XYZ file of C-alpha atoms in Angstrom:
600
model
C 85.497 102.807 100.298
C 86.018 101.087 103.538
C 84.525 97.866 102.039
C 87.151 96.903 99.703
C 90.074 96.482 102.653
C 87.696 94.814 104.685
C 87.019 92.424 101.486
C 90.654 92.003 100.865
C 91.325 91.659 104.634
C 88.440 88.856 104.900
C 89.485 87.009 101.824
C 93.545 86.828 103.549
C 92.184 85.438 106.715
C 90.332 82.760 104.622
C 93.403 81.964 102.771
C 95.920 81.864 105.470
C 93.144 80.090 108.111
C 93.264 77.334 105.674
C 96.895 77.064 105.162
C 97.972 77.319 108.759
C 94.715 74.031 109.266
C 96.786 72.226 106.850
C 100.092 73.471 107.353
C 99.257 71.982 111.392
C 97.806 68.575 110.340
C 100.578 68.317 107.963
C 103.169 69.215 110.985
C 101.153 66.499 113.385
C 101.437 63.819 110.600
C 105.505 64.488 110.295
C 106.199 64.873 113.879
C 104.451 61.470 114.350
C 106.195 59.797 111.293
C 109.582 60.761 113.251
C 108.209 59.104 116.192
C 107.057 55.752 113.826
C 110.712 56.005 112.162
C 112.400 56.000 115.710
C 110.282 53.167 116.767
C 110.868 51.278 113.715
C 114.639 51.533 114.191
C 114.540 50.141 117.373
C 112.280 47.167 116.532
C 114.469 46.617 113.051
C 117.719 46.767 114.894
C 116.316 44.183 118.191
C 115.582 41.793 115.623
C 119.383 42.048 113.580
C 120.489 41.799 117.076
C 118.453 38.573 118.233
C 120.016 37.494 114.824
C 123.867 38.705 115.827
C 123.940 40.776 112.693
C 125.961 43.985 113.667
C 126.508 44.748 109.623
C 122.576 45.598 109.123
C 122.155 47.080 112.198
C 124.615 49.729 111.265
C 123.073 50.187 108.325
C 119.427 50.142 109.398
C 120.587 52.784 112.326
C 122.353 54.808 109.625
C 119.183 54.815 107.171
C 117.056 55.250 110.368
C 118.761 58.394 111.375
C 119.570 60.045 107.910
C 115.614 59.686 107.278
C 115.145 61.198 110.542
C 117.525 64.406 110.166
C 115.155 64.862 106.670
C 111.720 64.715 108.194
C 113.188 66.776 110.990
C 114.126 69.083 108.614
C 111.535 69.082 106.584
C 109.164 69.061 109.848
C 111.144 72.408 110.794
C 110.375 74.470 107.290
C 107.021 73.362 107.586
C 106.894 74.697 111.462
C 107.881 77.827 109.793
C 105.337 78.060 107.104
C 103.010 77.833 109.563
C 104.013 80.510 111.534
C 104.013 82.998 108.503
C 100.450 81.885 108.038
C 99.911 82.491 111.476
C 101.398 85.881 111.106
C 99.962 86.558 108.285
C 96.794 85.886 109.396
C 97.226 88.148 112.514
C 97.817 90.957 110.354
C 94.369 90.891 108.091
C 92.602 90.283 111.579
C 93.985 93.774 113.108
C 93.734 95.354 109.589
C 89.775 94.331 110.748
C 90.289 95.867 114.283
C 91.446 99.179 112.563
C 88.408 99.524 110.447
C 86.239 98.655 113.219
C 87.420 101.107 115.082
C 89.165 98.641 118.060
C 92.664 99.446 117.596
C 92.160 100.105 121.131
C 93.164 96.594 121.876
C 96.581 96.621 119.925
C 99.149 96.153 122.640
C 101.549 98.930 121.570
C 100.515 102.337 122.282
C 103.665 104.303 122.490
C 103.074 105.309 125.722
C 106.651 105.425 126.426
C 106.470 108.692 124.295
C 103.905 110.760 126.143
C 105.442 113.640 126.939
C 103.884 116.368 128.946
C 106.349 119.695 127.500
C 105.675 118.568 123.884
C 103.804 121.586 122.139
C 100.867 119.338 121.593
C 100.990 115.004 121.367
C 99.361 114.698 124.617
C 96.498 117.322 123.558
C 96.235 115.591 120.540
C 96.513 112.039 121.545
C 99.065 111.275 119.751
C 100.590 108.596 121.835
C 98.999 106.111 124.228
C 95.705 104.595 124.876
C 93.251 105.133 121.938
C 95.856 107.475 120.451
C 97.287 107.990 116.886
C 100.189 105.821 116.967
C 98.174 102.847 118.633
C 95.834 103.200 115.252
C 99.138 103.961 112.810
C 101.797 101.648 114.086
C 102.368 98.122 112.619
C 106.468 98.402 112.377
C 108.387 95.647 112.638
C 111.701 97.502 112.971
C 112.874 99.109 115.833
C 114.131 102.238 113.373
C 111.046 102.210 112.030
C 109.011 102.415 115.212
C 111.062 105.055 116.129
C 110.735 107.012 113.024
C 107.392 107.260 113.346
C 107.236 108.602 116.518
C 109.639 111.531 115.321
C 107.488 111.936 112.984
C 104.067 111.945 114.139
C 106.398 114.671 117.027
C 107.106 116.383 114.083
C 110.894 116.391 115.186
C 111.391 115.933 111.104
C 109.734 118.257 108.738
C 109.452 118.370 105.673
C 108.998 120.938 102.467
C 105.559 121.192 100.458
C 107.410 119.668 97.565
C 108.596 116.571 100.075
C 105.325 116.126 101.237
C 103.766 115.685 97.820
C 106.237 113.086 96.964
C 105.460 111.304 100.548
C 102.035 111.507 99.718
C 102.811 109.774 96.705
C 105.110 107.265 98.123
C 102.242 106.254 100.821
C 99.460 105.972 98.042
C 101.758 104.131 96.081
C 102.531 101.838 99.295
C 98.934 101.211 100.524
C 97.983 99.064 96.996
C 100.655 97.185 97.402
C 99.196 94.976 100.242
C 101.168 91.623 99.514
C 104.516 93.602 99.699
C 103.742 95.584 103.031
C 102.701 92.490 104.580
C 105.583 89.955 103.190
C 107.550 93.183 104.781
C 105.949 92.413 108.246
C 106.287 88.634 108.219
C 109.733 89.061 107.846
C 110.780 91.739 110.513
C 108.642 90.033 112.789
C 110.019 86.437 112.138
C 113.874 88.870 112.759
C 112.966 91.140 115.702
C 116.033 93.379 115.762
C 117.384 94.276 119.036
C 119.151 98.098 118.508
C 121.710 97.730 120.753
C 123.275 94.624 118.987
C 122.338 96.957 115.432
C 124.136 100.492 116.813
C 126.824 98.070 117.937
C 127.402 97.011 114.709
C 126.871 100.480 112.982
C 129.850 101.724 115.095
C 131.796 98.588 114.116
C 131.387 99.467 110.497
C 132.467 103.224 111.107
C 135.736 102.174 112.413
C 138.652 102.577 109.481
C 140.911 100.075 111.036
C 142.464 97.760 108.215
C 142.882 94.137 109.717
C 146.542 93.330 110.335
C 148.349 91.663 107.956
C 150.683 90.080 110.524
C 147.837 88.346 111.419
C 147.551 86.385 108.142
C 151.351 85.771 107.746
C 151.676 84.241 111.898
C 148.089 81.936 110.772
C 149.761 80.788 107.295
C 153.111 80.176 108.899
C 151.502 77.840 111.316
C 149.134 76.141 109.063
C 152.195 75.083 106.839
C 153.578 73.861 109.579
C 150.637 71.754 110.786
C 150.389 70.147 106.498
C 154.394 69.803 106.881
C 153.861 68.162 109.997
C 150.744 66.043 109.106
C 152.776 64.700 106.125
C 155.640 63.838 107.964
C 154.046 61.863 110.458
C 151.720 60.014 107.572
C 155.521 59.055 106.447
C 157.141 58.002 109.524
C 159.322 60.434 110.372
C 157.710 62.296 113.405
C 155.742 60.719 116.153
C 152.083 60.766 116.311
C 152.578 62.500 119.814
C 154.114 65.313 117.803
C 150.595 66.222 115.784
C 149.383 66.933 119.684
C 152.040 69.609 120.135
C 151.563 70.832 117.034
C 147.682 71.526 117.599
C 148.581 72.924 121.378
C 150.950 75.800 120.197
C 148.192 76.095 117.281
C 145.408 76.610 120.277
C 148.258 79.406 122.079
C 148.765 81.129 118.836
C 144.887 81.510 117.874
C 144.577 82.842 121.701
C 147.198 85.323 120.815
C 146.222 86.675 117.276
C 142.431 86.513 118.618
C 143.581 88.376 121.823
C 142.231 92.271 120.104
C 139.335 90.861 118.217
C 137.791 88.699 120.732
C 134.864 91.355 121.294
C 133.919 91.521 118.075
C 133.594 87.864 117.561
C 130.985 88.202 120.488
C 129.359 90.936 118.670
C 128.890 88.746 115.834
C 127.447 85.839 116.692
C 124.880 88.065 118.730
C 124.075 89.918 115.151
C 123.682 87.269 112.786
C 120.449 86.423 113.293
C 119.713 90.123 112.791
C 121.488 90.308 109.722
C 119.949 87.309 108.252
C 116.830 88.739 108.832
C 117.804 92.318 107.172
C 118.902 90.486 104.363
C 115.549 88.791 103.746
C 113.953 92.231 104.217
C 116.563 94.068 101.402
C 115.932 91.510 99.156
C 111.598 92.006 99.234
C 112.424 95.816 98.879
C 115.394 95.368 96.141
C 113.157 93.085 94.326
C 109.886 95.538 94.156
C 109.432 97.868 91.298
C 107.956 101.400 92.264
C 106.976 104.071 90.466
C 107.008 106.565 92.818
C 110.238 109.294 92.988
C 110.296 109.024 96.615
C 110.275 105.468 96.781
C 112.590 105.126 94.123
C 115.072 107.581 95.764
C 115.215 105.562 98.705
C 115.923 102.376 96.439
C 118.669 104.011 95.020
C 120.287 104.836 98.319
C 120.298 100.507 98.366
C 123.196 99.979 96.047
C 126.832 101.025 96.446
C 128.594 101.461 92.996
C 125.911 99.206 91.449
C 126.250 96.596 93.652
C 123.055 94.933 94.818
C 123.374 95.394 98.719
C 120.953 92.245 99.085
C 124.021 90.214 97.591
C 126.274 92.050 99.954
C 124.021 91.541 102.916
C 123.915 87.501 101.604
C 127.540 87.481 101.559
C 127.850 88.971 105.142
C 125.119 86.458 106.506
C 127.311 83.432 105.180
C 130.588 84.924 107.123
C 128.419 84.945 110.310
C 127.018 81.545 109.920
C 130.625 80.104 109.894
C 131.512 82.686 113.266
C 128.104 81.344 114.840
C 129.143 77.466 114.351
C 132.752 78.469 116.615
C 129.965 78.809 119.428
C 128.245 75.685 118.981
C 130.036 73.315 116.647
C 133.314 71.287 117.774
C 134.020 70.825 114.240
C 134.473 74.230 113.952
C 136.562 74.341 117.004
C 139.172 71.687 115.533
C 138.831 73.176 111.963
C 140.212 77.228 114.019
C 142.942 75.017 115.581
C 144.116 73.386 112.248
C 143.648 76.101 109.511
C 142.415 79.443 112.137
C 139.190 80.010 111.002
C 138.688 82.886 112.721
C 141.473 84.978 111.526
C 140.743 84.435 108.027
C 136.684 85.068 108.842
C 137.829 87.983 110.596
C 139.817 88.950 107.593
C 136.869 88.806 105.273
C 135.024 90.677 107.323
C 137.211 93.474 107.870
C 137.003 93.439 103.663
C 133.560 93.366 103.734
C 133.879 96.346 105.962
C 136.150 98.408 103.782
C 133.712 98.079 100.833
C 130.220 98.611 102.405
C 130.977 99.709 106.063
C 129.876 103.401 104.964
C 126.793 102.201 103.856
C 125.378 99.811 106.190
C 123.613 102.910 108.107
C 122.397 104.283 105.364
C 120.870 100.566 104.575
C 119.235 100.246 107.596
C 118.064 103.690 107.857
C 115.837 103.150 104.258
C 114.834 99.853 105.462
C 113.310 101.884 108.581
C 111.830 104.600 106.279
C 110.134 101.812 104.361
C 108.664 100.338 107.478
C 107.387 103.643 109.195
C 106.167 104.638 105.465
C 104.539 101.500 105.562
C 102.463 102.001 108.641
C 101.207 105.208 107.259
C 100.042 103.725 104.263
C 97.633 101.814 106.146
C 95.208 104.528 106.351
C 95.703 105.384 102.600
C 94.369 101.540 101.607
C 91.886 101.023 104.664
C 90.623 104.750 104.218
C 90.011 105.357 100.160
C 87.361 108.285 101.232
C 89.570 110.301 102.737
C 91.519 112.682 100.776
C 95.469 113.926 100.319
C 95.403 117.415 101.217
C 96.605 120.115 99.329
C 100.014 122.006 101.137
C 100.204 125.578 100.528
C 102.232 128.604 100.877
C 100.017 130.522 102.921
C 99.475 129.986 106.935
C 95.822 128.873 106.008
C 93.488 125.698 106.964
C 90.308 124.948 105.555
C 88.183 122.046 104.244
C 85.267 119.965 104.012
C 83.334 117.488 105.974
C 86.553 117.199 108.165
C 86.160 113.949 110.480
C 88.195 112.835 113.874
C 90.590 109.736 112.195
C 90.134 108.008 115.340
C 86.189 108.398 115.666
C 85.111 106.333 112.374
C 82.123 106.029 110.949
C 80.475 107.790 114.203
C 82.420 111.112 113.526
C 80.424 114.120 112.662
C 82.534 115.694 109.815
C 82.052 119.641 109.524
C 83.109 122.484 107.079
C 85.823 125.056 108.326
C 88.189 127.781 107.033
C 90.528 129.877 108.424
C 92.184 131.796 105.347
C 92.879 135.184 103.802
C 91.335 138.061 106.553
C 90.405 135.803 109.329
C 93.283 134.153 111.589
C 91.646 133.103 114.696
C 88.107 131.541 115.135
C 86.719 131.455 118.629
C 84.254 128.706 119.215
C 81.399 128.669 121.609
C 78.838 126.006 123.112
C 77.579 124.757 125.797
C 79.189 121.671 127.632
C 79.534 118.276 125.923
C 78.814 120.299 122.245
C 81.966 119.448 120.554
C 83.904 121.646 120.993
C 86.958 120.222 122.380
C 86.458 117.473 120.277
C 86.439 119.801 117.216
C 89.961 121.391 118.337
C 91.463 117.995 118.133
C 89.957 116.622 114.873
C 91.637 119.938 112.998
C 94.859 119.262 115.092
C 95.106 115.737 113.947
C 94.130 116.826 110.556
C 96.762 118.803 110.114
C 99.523 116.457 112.019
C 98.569 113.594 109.517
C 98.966 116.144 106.366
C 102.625 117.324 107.276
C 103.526 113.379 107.107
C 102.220 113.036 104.064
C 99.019 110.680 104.863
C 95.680 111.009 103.698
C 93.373 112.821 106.316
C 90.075 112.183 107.326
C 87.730 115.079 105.050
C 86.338 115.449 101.230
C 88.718 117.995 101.093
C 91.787 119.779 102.865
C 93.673 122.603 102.417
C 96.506 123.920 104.781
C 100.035 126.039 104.952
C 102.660 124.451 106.863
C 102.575 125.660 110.305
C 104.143 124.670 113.647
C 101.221 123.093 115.977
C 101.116 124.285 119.274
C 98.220 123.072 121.900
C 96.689 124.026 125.130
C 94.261 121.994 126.533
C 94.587 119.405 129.400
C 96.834 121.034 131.680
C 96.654 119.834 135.224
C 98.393 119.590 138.538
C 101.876 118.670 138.681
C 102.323 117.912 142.778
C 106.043 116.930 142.075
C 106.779 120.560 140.995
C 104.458 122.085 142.569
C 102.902 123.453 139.592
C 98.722 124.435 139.731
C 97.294 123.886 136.804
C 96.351 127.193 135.604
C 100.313 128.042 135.917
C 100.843 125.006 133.872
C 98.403 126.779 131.588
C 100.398 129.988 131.613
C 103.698 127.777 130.826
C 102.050 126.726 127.568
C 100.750 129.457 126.678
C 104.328 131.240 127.089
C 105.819 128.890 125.015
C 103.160 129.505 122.107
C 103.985 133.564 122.396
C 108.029 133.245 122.215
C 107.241 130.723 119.305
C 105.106 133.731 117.465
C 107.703 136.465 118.705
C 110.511 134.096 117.297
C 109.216 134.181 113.778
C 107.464 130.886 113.824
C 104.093 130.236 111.367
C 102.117 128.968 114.332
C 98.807 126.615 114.126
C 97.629 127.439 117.681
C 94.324 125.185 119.715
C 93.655 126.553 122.801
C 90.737 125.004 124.827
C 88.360 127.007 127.355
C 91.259 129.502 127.847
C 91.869 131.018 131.590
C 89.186 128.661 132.837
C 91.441 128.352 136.260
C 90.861 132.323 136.995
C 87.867 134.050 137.816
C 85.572 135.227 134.989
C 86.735 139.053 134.798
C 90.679 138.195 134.946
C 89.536 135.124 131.964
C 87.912 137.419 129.762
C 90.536 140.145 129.630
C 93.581 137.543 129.492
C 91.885 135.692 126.706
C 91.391 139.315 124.745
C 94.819 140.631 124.993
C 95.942 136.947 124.027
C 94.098 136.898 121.098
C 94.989 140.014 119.972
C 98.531 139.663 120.518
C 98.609 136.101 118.774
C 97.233 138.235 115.686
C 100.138 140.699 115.666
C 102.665 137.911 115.824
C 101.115 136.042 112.896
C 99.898 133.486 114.446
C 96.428 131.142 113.148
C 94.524 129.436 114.920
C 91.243 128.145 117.247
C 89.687 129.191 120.662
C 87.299 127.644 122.695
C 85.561 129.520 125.671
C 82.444 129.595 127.480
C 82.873 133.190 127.382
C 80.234 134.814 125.345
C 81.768 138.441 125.604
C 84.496 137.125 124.054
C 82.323 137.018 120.810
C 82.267 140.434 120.341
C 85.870 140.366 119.747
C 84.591 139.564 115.570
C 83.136 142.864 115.769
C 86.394 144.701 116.680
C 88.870 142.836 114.373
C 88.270 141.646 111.161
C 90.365 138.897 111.492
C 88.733 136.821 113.956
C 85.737 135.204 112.967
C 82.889 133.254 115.523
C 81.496 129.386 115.175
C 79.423 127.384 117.654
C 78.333 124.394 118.771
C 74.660 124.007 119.960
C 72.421 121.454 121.530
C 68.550 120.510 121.530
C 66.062 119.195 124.109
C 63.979 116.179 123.685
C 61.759 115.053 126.301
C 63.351 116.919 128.768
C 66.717 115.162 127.790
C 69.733 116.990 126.284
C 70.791 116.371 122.887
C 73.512 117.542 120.380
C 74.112 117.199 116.609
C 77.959 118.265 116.817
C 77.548 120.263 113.731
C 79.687 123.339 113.399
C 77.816 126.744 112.821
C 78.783 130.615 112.144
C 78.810 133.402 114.725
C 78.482 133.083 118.485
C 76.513 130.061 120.787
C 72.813 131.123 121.761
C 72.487 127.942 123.920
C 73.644 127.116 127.415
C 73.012 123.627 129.689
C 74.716 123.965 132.824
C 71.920 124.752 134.652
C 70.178 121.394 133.101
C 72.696 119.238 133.893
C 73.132 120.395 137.176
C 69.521 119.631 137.366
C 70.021 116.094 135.812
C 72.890 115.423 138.678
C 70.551 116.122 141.520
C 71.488 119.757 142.116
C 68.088 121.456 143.146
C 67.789 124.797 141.396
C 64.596 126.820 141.324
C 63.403 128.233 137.530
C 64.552 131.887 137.073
């Protein structure tokens, strides 16, 4: 149940409270011993000066700083332990917020994604406030974040056999708590920015070879900077001469650096990214899974058995070196002497030829991982719910099926849609459910094609293209009513069914922008025609005629939502029953606004 993430997720934030209260006091004790050795330095070397002793105060000033570079270094690794405590901490305190039901206050929502022509996120709330992906989402990659919007927009789809093995990749995933969140510390501590990623992508699908001209103009002049070095150690060329030497040096790196100057730039922007990669290819070349879908994706990793963590190390160490010709004038006299970055540059271009073809493919399991990831968060916070079973048949039924983003206050409900009956109209009276309802087997069904675990004791569905129609509105920019806006959707769901498509179809108090006789016999032929095209799915009306539609066709079937009255106030259990609604309260809550109307 429930209780055993909170437990783990209360026994982390213990843990990493404590270390990130020692990790500070430890940081406050080290920045002030810096400040003490500083202080002492100066008061040491006053007093060899009062004395006129220059000797000691070199050395005192030399101790005094090489002690200082250590604590400052040591001050900065402890700086970042502290922040992966920090971060880690964050993460059992939302992994709290999601079981309490306030993922609501997670900053990302997606809502860059809504979309109001998708066939049904908005219905379904699949993207921003209080939506799916605000619940889902804790990627760290920007591949990743992306992947799992395409796939919670269904853009990828999978095969019953894929989904199985996704369902047992996320299982897998969700016990393995340290790992996912070791995973998060470490994208978050090397937040990749894509353009500087597709930049380098493209770089790596060029099949340039790096000029070998290149190398023989460098060497040429690098012998003569040694010949000229030595003969100037021996006398026989002025001093003046080594100047020269290093100024047609300086004209010549200008020259052969002329073509690659732009990717220079692009490297020093990447290498933090890269460094960071690394770290995350070595936590997921280092885990063991058992899974096949997990291990597939660890095999796409290595490139004729060589560990791409290693290659990824090896990369990281050529961009340190480019990122010091930015900062470091060491680096800038070392290019003049021996041109550095020609023979970086040429290493690079190696490194190129031997993984360039696979450094998407890298970064695209790395992204899988992470969206994979995400989803397994409902496996390990949600051990009641259940992995449904995919099927061959354009079917969807199962038991005490809950809203995911209700919680413990969802009213789960029995349902089935399989063999005879295709389409179930549902009737109630306002506030019963019924919308609700539409949404929770919507959802349901989403969650199973990605391979997570839904929210029910047990689920069973085909695999079926989800189409919605239920919050249509004005559009004032195209001049669009909202009942056409209605009609638009619903024209999209009948050239889906007349294409061919196995269609999972919600539509929600259909026609309601028409009058009552133009509703009724819209809704009918609808219906009727969605059943010759194949197509499976739920209505919801306020039409009680349409009921009698189960009594002409075997294949649609009638449930309802009802409410109760106690002490004059309106109630409702939310509890899904067979055959058509018996109850109405519009007339009550008209009453209950103020509307005076007399008793019939």
């Amino acid at each position: 149940m429930k209780d055993k993430a909170r437990k783990i997720y209360e026994e982390n934030i213990l843990i990493h409270e404590k270390k990130s209260d020692f990790l500070n006091k430890k940081s406050n004790l080290v920045g002030w011993s810096r400040l003490g050795i500083l202080i002492l330095v100066i008061v040491i070397d006053y007093i060899f000066y009062k004395k006129n002793d220059y000797g000691n105060i070199a050395i005192s000033s030399i101790l005094g700083i090489f002690i200082f570079v250590i604590l400052v270094i040591y001050h900065n690794n402890i700086l970042d332990s502290k922040r992966k405590e920090d971060i880690l901490l964050e993460v059992n305190k939302k992994g709290i917020k999601r079981i309490e039901g306030r993922f609501k206050e997670f900053e990302d929502d997606g809502k860059e994604f809504l979309d109001d022509t998708h066939p049904f996120t908005n219905d379904l709330d699949v993207f921003g406030n209080n939506s799916i992906f605000q619940y889902i989402n804790t990627t760290v990659t920007y591949g990743g974040r992306i992947l799992l919007c395409n796939l919670l927009e269904l853009k990828i789809r999978f095969s019953k056999e894929e989904i199985k093995l996704r369902q047992e990749a996320i299982n897998e995933l969700g016990e393995k708590v340290e790992y996912r969140q070791n995973l998060f510390v470490e994208g978050v501590l090397n937040e990749t920015n894509i353009k500087e990623i597709k930049s380098f992508i493209e770089w790596n699908k060029i099949q340039r070879k790096y000029g070998l001209s290149r190398i023989v103009w460098a060497s040429i002049f690098i012998l003569i900077t040694i010949v000229s070095i030595c003969l100037i150690i021996g006398n026989i060329l002025p001093e003046s001469f080594l100047l020269l030497n290093l100024m047609a040096n300086y004209l010549v790196l200008k020259i052969l650096s002329s073509g690659i100057k732009h990717e220079i730039k692009l490297f020093e922007s990447i290498k933090s990214v890269i460094n960071g990669y690394s770290k995350i290819f070595a936590i997921i070349e280092e885990e063991k899974f058992n899974s096949e879908y997990l291990k597939q994706l660890c095999s796409k990793l290595s490139n004729d058995n060589v560990s791409c963590k290693k290659e990824l190390e090896k990369l990281s160490d050529i961009f340190d070196w480019i990122g010091n010709s930015k900062y470091n004038s060491y680096y800038f006299l070392l290019n003049i002497l021996f041109f550095s970055d020609v023979f970086l540059m040429k290493s690079l271009y190696k490194w190129r030829e031997k993984n360039g073809e696979c450094i998407e493919q890298w970064i695209n399991v790395v992204s899988e991982i992470d969206a994979l990831s995400s989803i397994s968060n409902l496996a390990f916070e949600n051990s009641d719910w259940v992995y449904p079973n995919i099927l061959d048949n354009d079917i969807i039924e199962g038991e005490n099926i809950g809203h995911p983003l209700i919680g413990k206050k969802a009213i789960k409900n029995n349902f089935k849609l399989n063999g005879e009956k295709r389409v179930a109209v549902i009737t109630g009276s306002n506030m019963s459910g019924k919308s609700t309802f539409l949404r929770t087997l919507g959802v349901n069904l989403l969650l199973s094609y990605v391979g997570s675990p839904v929210c029910a004791r047990n689920f069973s569905c085909g695999i079926m293209n989800i189409y919605t129609c239920m919050r249509t509105k004005d559009n004032l920019q195209e001049n669009i009513s909202s009942f056409y806006a209605e009609i638009l959707r619903i024209k999209l769901l009948i050239e889906a069914c007349k294409r061919g498509e196995k269609v999972f179809f919600l539509l929600d108090e259909i026609f309601k922008g028409t009058n009552s006789k133009d509703r009724h016999i819209g809704a009918t032929v609808l219906i009727n025609q969605l059943i010759k095209y194949g197509g499976v799915g739920l209505v919801s009306t306020h039409d009680l005629e349409l009921c009698d539609l189960e009594y002409k066709n075997s294949k649609i079937v009638n449930y309802n939502f009802r409410e109760y009255y106690e002490n004059n106030k309106i109630k409702f259990d939310y509890l899904l029953r067979k055959g058509k609604s018996e109850t109405q309260n519009a007339i009550h809550l008209m009453r209950l606004a103020g509307i005076e109307i007399g008793e019939e």
